[in-house]
PDB file of C-alpha atoms and ligand atoms in Angstrom:
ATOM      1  CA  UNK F1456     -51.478 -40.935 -14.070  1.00 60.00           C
ATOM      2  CA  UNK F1457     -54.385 -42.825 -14.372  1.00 62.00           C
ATOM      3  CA  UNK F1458     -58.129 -41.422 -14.406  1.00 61.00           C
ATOM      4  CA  UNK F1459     -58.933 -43.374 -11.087  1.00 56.00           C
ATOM      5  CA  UNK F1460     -55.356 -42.213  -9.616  1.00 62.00           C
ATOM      6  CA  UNK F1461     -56.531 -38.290 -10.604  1.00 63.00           C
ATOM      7  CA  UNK F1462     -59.656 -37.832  -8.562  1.00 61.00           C
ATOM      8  CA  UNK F1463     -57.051 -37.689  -5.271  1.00 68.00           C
ATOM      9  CA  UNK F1464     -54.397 -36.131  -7.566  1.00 74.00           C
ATOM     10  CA  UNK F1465     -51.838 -33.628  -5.324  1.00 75.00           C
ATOM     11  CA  UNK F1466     -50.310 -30.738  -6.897  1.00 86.00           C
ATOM     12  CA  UNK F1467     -46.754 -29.526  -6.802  1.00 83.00           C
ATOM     13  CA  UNK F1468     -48.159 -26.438  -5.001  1.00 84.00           C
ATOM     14  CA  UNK F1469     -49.576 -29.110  -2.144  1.00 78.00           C
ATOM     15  CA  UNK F1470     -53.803 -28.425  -2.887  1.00 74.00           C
ATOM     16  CA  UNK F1471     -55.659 -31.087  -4.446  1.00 68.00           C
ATOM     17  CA  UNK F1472     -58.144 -29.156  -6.986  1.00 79.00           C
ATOM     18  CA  UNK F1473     -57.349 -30.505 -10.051  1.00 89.00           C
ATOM     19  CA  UNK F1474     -60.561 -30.426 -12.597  1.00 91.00           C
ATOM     20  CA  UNK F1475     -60.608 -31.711 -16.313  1.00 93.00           C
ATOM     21  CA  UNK F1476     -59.855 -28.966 -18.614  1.00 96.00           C
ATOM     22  CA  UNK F1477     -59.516 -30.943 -21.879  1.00 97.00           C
ATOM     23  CA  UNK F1478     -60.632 -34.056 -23.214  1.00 96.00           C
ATOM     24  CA  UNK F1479     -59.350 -36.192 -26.086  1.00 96.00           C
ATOM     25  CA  UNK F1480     -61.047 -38.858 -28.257  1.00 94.00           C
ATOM     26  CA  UNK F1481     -58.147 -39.234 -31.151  1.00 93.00           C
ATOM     27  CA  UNK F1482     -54.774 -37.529 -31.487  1.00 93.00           C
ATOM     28  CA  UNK F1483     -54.436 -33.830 -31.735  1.00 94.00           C
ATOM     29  CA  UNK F1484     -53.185 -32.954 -35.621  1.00 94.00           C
ATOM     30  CA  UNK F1485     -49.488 -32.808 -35.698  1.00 92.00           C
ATOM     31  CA  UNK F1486     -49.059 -35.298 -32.475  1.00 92.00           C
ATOM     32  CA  UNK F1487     -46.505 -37.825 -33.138  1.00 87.00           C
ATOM     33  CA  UNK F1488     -48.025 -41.384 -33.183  1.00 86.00           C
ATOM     34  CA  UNK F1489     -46.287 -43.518 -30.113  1.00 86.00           C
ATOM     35  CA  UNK F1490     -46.545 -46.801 -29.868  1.00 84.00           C
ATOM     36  CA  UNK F1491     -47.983 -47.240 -27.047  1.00 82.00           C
ATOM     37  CA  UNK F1492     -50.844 -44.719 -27.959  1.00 83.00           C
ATOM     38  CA  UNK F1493     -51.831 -47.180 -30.933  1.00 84.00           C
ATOM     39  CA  UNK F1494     -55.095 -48.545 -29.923  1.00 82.00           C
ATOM     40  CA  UNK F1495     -58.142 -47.524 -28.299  1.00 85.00           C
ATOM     41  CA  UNK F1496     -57.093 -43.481 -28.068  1.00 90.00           C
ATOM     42  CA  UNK F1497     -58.365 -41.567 -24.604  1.00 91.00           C
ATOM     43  CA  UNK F1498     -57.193 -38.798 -22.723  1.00 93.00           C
ATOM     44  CA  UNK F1499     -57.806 -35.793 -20.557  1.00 95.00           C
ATOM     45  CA  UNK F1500     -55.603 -32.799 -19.029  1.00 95.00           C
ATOM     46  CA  UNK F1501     -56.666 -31.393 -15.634  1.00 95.00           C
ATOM     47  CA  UNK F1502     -55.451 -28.548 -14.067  1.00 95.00           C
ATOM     48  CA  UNK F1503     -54.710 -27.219 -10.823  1.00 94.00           C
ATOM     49  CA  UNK F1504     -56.942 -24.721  -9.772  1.00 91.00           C
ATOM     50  CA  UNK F1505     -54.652 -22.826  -7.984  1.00 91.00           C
ATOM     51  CA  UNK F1506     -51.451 -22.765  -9.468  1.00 94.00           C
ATOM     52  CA  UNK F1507     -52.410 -23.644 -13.489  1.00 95.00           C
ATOM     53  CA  UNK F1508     -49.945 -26.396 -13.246  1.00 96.00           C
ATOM     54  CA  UNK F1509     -51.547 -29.447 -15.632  1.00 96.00           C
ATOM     55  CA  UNK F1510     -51.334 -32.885 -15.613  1.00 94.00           C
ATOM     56  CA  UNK F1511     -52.165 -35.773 -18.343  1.00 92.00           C
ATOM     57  CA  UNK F1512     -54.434 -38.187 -17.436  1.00 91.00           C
ATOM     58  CA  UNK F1513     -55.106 -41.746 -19.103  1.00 88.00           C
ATOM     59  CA  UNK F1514     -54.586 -45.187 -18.709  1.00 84.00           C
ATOM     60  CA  UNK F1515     -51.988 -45.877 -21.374  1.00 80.00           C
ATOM     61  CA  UNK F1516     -48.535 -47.207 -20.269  1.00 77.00           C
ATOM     62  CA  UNK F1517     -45.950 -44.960 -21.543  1.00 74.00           C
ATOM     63  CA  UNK F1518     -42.988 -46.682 -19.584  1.00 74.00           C
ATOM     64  CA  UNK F1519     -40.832 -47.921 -22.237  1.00 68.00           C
ATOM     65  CA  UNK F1520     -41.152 -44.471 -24.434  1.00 72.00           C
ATOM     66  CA  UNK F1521     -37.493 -43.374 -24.050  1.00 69.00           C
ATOM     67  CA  UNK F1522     -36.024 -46.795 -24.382  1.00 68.00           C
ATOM     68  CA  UNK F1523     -36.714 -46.647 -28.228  1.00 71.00           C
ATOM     69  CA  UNK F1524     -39.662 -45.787 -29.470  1.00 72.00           C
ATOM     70  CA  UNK F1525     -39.351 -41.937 -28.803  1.00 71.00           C
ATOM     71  CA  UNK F1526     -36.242 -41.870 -31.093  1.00 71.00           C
ATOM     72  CA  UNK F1527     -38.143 -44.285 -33.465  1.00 73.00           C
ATOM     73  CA  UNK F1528     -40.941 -41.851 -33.813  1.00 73.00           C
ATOM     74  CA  UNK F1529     -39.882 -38.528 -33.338  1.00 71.00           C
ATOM     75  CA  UNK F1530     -36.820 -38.749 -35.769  1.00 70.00           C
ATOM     76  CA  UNK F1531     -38.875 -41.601 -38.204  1.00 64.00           C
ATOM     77  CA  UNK F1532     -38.525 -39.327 -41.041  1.00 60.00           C
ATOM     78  CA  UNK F1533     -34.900 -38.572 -41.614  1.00 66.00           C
ATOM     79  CA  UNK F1534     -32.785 -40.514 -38.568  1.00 84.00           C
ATOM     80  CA  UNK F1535     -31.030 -38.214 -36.158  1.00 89.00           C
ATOM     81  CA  UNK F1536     -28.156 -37.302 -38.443  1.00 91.00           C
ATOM     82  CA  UNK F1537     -30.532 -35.132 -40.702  1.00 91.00           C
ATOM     83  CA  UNK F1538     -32.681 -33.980 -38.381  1.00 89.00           C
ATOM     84  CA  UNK F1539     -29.480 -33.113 -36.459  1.00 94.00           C
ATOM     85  CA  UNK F1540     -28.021 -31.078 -39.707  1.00 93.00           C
ATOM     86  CA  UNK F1541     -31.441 -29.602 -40.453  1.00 91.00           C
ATOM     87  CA  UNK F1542     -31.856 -28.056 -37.152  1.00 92.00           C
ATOM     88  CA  UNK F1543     -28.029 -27.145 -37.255  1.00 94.00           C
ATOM     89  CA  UNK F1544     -28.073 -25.283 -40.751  1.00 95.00           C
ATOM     90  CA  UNK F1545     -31.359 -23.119 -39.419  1.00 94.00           C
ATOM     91  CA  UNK F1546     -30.575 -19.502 -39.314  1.00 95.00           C
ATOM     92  CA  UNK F1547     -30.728 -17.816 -35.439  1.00 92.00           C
ATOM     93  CA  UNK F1548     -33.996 -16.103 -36.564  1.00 93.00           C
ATOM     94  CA  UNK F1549     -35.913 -19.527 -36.953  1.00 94.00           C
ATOM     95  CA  UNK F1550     -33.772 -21.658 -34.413  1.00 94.00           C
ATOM     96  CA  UNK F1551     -35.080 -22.305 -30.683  1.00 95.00           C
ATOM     97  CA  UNK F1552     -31.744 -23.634 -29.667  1.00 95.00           C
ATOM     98  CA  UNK F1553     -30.508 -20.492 -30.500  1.00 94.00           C
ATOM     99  CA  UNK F1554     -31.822 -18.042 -28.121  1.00 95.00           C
ATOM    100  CA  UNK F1555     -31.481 -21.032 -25.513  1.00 97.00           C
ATOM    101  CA  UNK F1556     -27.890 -21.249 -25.997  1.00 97.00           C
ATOM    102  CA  UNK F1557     -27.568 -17.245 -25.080  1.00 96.00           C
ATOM    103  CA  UNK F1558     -29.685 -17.239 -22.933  1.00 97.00           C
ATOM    104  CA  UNK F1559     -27.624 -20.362 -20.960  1.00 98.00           C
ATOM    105  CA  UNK F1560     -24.429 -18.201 -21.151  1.00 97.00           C
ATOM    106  CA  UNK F1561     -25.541 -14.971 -20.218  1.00 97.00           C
ATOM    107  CA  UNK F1562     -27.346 -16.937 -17.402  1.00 97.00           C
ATOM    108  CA  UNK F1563     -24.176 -18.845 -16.270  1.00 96.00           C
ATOM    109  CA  UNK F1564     -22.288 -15.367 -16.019  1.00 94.00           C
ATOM    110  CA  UNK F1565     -24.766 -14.922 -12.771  1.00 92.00           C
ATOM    111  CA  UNK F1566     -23.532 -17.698 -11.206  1.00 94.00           C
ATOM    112  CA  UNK F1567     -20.381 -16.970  -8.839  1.00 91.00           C
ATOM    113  CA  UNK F1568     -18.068 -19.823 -10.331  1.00 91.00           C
ATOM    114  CA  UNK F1569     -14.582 -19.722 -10.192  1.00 89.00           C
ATOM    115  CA  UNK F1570     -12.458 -18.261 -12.720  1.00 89.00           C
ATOM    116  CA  UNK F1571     -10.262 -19.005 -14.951  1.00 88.00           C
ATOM    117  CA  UNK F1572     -11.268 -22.954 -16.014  1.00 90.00           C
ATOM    118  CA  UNK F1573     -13.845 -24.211 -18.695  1.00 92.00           C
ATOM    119  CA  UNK F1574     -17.350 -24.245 -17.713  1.00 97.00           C
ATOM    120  CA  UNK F1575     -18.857 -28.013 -17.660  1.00 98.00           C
ATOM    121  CA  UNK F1576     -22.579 -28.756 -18.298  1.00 98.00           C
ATOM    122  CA  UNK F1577     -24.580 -31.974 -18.304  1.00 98.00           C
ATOM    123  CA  UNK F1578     -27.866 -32.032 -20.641  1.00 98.00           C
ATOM    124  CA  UNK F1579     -30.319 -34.348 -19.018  1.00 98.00           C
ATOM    125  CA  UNK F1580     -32.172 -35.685 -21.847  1.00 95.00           C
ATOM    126  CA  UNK F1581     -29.687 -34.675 -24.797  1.00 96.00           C
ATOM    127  CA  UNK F1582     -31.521 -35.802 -28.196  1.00 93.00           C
ATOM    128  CA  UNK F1583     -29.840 -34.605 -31.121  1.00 94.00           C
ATOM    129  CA  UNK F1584     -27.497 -32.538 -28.982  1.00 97.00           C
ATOM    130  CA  UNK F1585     -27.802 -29.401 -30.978  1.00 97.00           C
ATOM    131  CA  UNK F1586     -28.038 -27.344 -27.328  1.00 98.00           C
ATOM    132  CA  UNK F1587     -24.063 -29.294 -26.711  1.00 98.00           C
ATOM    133  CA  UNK F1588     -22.780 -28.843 -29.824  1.00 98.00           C
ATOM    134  CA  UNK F1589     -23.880 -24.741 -29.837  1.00 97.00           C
ATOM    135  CA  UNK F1590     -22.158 -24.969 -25.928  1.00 98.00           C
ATOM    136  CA  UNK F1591     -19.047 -26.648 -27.147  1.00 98.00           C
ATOM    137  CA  UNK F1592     -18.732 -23.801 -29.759  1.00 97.00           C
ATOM    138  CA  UNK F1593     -19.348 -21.480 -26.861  1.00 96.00           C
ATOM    139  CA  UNK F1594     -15.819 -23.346 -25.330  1.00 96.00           C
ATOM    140  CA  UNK F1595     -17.743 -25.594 -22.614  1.00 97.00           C
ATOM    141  CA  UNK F1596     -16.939 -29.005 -21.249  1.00 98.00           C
ATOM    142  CA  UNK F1597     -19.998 -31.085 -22.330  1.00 98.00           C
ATOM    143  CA  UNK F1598     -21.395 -33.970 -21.079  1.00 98.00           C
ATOM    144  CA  UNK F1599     -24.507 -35.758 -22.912  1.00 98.00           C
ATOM    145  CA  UNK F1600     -26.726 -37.891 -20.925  1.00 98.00           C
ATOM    146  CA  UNK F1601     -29.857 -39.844 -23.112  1.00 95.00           C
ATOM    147  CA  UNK F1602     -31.674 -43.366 -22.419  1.00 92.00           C
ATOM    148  CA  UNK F1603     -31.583 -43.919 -25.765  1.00 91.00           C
ATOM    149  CA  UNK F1604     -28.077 -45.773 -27.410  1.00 92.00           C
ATOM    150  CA  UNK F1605     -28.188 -44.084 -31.199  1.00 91.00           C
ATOM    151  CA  UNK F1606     -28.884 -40.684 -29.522  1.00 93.00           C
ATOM    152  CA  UNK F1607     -25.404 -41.395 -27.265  1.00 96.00           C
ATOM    153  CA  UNK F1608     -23.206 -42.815 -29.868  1.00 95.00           C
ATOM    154  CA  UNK F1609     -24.555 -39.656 -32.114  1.00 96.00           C
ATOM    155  CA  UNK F1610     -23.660 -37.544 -29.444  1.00 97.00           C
ATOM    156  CA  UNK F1611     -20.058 -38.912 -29.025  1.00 97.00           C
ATOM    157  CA  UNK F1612     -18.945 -39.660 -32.664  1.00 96.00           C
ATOM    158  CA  UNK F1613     -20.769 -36.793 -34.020  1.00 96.00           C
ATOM    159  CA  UNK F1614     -20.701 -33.680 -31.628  1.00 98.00           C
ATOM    160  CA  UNK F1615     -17.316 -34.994 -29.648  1.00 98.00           C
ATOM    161  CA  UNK F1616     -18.856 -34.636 -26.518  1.00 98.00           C
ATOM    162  CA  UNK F1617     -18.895 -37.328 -23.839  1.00 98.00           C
ATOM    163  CA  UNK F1618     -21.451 -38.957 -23.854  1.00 98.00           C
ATOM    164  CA  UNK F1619     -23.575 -41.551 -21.095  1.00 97.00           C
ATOM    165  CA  UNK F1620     -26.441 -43.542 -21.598  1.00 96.00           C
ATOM    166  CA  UNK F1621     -29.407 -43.942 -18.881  1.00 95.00           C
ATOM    167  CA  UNK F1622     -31.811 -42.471 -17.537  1.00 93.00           C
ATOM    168  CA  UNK F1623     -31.126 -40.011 -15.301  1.00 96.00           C
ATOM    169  CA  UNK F1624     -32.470 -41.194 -11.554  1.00 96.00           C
ATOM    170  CA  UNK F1625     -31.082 -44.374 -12.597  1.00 95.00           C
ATOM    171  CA  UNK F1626     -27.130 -43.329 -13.302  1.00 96.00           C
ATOM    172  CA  UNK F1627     -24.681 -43.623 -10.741  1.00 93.00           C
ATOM    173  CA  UNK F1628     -21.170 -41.963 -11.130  1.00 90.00           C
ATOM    174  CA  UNK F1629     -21.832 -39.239 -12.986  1.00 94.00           C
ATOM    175  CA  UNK F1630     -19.958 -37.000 -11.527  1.00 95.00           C
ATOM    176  CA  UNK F1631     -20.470 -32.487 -11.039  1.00 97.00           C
ATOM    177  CA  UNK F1632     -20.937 -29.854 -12.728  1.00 98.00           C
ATOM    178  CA  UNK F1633     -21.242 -26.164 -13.203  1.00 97.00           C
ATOM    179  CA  UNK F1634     -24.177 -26.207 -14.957  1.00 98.00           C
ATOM    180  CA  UNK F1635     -26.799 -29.261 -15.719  1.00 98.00           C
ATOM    181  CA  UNK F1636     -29.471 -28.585 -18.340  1.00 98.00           C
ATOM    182  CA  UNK F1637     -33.212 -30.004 -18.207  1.00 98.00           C
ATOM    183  CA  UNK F1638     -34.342 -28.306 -21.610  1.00 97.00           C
ATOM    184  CA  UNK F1639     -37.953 -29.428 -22.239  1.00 96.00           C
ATOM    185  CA  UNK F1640     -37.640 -33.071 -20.144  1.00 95.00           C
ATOM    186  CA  UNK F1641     -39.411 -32.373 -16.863  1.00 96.00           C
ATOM    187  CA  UNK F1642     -42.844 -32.746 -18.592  1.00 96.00           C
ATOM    188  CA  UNK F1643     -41.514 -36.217 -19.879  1.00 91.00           C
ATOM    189  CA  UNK F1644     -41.192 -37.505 -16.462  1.00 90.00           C
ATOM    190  CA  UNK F1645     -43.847 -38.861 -13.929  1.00 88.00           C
ATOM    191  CA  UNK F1646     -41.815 -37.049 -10.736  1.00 90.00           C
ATOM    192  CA  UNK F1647     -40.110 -34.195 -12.207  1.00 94.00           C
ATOM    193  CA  UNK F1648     -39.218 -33.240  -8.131  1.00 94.00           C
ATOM    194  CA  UNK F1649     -37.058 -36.416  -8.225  1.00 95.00           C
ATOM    195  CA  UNK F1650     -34.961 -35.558 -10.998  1.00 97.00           C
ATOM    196  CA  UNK F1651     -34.009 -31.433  -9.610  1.00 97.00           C
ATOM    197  CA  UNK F1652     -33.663 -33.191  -5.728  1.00 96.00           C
ATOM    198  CA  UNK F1653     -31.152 -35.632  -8.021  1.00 97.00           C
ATOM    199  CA  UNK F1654     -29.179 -33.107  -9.554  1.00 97.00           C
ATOM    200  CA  UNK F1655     -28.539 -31.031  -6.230  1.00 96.00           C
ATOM    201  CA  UNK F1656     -25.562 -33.801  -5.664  1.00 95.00           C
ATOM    202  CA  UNK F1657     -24.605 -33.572  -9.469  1.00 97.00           C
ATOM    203  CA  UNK F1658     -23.868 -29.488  -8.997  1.00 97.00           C
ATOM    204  CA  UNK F1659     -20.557 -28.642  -8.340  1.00 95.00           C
ATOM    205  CA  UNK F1660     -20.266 -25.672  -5.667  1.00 94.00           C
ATOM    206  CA  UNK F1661     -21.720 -22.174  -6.693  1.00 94.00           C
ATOM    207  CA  UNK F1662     -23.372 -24.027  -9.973  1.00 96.00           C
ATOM    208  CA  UNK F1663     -26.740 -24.325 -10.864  1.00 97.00           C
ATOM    209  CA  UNK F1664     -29.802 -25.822 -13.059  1.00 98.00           C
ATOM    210  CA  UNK F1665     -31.062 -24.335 -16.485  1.00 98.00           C
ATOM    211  CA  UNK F1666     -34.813 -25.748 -16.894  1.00 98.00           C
ATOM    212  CA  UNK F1667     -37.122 -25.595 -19.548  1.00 98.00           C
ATOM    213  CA  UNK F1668     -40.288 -26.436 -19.781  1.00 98.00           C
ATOM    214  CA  UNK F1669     -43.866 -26.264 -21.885  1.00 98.00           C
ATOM    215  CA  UNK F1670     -45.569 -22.868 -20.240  1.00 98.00           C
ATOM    216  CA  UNK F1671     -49.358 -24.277 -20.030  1.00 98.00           C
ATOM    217  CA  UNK F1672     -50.397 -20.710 -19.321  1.00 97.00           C
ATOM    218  CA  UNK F1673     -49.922 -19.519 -22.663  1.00 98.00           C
ATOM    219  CA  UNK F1674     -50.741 -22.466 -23.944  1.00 98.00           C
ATOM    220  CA  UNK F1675     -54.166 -22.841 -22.785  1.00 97.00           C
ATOM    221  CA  UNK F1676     -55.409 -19.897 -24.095  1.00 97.00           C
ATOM    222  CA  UNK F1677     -54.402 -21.002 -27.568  1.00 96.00           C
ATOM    223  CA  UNK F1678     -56.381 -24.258 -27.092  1.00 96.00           C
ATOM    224  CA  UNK F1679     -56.375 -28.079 -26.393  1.00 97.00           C
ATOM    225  CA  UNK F1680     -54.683 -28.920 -30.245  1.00 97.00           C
ATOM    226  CA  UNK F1681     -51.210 -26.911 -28.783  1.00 97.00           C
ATOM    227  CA  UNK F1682     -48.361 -29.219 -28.765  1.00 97.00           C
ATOM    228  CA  UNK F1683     -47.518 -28.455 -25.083  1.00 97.00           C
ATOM    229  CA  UNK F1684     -50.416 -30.822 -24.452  1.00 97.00           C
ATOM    230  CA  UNK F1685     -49.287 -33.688 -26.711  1.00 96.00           C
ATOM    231  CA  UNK F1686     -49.327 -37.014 -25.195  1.00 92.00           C
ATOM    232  CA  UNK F1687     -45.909 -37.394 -23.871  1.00 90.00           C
ATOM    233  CA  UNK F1688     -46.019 -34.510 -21.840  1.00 94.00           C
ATOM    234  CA  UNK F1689     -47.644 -35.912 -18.173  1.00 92.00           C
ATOM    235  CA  UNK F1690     -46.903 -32.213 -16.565  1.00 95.00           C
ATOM    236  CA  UNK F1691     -47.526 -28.737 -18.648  1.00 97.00           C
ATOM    237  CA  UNK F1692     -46.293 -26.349 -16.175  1.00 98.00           C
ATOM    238  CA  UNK F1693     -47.181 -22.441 -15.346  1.00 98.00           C
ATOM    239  CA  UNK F1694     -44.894 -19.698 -14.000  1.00 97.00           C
ATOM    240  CA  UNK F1695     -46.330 -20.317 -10.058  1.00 96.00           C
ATOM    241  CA  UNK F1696     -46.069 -24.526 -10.438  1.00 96.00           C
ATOM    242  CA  UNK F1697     -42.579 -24.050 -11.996  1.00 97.00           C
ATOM    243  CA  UNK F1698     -41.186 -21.832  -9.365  1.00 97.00           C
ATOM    244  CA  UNK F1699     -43.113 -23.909  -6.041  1.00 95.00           C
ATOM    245  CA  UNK F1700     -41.694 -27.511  -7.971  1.00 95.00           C
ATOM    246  CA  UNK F1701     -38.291 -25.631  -7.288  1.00 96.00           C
ATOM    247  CA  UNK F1702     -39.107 -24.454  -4.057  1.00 95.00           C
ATOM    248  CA  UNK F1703     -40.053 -27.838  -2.865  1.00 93.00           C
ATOM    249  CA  UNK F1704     -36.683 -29.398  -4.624  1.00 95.00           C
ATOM    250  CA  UNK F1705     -34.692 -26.747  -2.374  1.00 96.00           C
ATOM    251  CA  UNK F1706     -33.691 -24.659  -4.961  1.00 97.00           C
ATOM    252  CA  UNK F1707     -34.827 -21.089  -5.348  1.00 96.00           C
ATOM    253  CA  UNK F1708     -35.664 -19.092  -8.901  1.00 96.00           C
ATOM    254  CA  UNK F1709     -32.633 -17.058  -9.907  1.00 96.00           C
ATOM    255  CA  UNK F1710     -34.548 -16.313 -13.084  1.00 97.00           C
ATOM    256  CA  UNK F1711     -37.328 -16.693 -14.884  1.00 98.00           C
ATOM    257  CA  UNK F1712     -38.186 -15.666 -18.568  1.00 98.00           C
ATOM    258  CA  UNK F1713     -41.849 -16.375 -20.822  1.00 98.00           C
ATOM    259  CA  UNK F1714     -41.656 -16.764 -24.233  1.00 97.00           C
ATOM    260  CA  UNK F1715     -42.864 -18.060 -27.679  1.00 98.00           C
ATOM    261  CA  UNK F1716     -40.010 -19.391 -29.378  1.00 97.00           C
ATOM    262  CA  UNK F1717     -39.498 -18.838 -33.158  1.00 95.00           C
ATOM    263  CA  UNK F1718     -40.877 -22.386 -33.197  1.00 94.00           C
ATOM    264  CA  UNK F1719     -43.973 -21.196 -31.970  1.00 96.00           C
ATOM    265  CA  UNK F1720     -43.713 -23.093 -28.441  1.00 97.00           C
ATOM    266  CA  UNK F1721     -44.711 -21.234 -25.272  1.00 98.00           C
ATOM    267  CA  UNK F1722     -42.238 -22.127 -23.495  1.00 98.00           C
ATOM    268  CA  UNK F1723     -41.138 -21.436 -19.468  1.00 98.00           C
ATOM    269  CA  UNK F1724     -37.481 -21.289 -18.758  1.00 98.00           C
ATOM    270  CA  UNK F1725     -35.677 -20.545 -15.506  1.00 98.00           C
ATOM    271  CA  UNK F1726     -32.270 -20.348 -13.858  1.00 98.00           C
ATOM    272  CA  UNK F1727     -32.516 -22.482 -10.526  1.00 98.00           C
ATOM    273  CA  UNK F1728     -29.885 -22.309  -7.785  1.00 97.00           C
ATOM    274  CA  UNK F1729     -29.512 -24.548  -4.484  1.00 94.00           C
ATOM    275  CA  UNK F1730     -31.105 -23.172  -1.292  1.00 90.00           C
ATOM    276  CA  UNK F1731     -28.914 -24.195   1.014  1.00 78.00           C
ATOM    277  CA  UNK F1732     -25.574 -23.113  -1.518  1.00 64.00           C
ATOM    278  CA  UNK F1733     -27.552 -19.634  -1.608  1.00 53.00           C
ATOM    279  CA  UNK F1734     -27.226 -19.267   2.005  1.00 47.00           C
ATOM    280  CA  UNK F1735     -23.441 -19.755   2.612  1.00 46.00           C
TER     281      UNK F1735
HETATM  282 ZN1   ZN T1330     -51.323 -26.408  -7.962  1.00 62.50          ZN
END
């Protein structure tokens, strides 16, 4: 989103009163240092007036991000093996995956699915696949999905969990399932609605989505230097703009749960079934 682009910028809940509500000359501490975000450094984050939903606004092109240099810069210290087997070996108490992984089962048992088979998921967006390899433990069928080849082949010869690499409007064949996971990747994307509209033909009958994202609520009121305004995030969402991005995608809230994780993200994170499946 550029800054001309986000004078007539639209919001998810349909108004058009997004003002500035921070403005960036250099990096926030702590931000990871992209590529593309190299040179001359200028941003801002504007927010809905209605709904709280944010948006980033600049003029740098983050297009190639996920191809390479997300991995490269994100994981530069230790590869994705060790960062993989640090997060692994944290204890519950200090672990965001977690209270996402019980929170995904206890979540699933809502959802009217047939007995007596193995639940299958799809993570959109799958990283270092901690979130599959907790949900293999938990005795699903996992599928990984990343743009990013080291974070597939990690996924496959390190977790054992099929694996696919693309991006996820982009895939074809990929098949259904009970469950398909967007934990913390709508804010990476320019059209988040694209990607849930997507995954309504990727849901196999009674399933449904498990979506997380930054809550820019929360975050807000701690201050422009929170991570849930870092550069790569081009949407920072609030309880009203999460639910109405749903709405519009045709799915409707089956639940929705706040929090600061032990991380110390705010953090937004909601079951989301089909409208149309909901009224059969
Ligand atoms: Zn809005």
């Amino acid at each position: 989103m550029t800054v001309a682009a986000a004078k007539g910028l639209a919001c998810v809940c349909g108004g058009e009163p997004f003002a500035p509500l921070f403005t960036y000359a250099s990096p926030p501490p702590g931000e990871p240092r992209y590529a593309f975000a190299l040179g001359a450094y200028r941003r801002e984050v504007w927010r809905c007036q209605r709904c709280g939903h944010c948006r980033a606004v600049h003029d740098l092109d983050a297009s190639a991000l996920y191809s390479g240099d997300y991995v490269n810069t994100a994981y530069a210290g230790d590869g994705i093996l060790r960062a993989y087997d640090r997060i692994m070996a944290l204890p519950p108490s200090q672990s965001d995956n977690a209270g996402r992984v019980a929170r995904v089962v206890a979540w699933a048992e809502r959802l009217p699915l047939p007995p007596g088979r193995a639940r299958t998921i799809l993570d959109v967006g799958s990283g270092l696949c901690v979130f599959l390899s907790r949900m293999k433990a938990a005795g699903w069928a996992c599928t990984a999905l990343d743009p990013d080849a080291r974070a597939v082949t990690h996924a496959r010869e390190v977790v054992g969990v099929d694996a696919i690499q693309g991006a996820f409007l982009d895939v074809s064949g990929l098949g259904r399932f009970d469950l398909i996971a967007f934990n913390k990747v709508l804010e990476h994307v320019q059209e988040p609605a694209a990607m849930l509209i997507k995954a309504a033909k990727h849901l196999a009958p009674r399933g449904g989505l498990y979506v997380e994202v930054p809550d820019g609520e929360m975050a807000a009121r701690a201050g422009a230097q929170r991570e849930e305004f870092f550069i790569d995030h081009w949407h920072v969402f609030s309880a009203a703009s999460l639910t109405l991005l749903a709405s519009r995608a045709g799915y409707a809230i089956q639940a929705l749960e706040r929090l600061q994780e032990p991380s110390g993200k705010y953090t937004l994170r909601a079951l989301l079934v089909s409208i149309s499946e909901e009224a059969r």
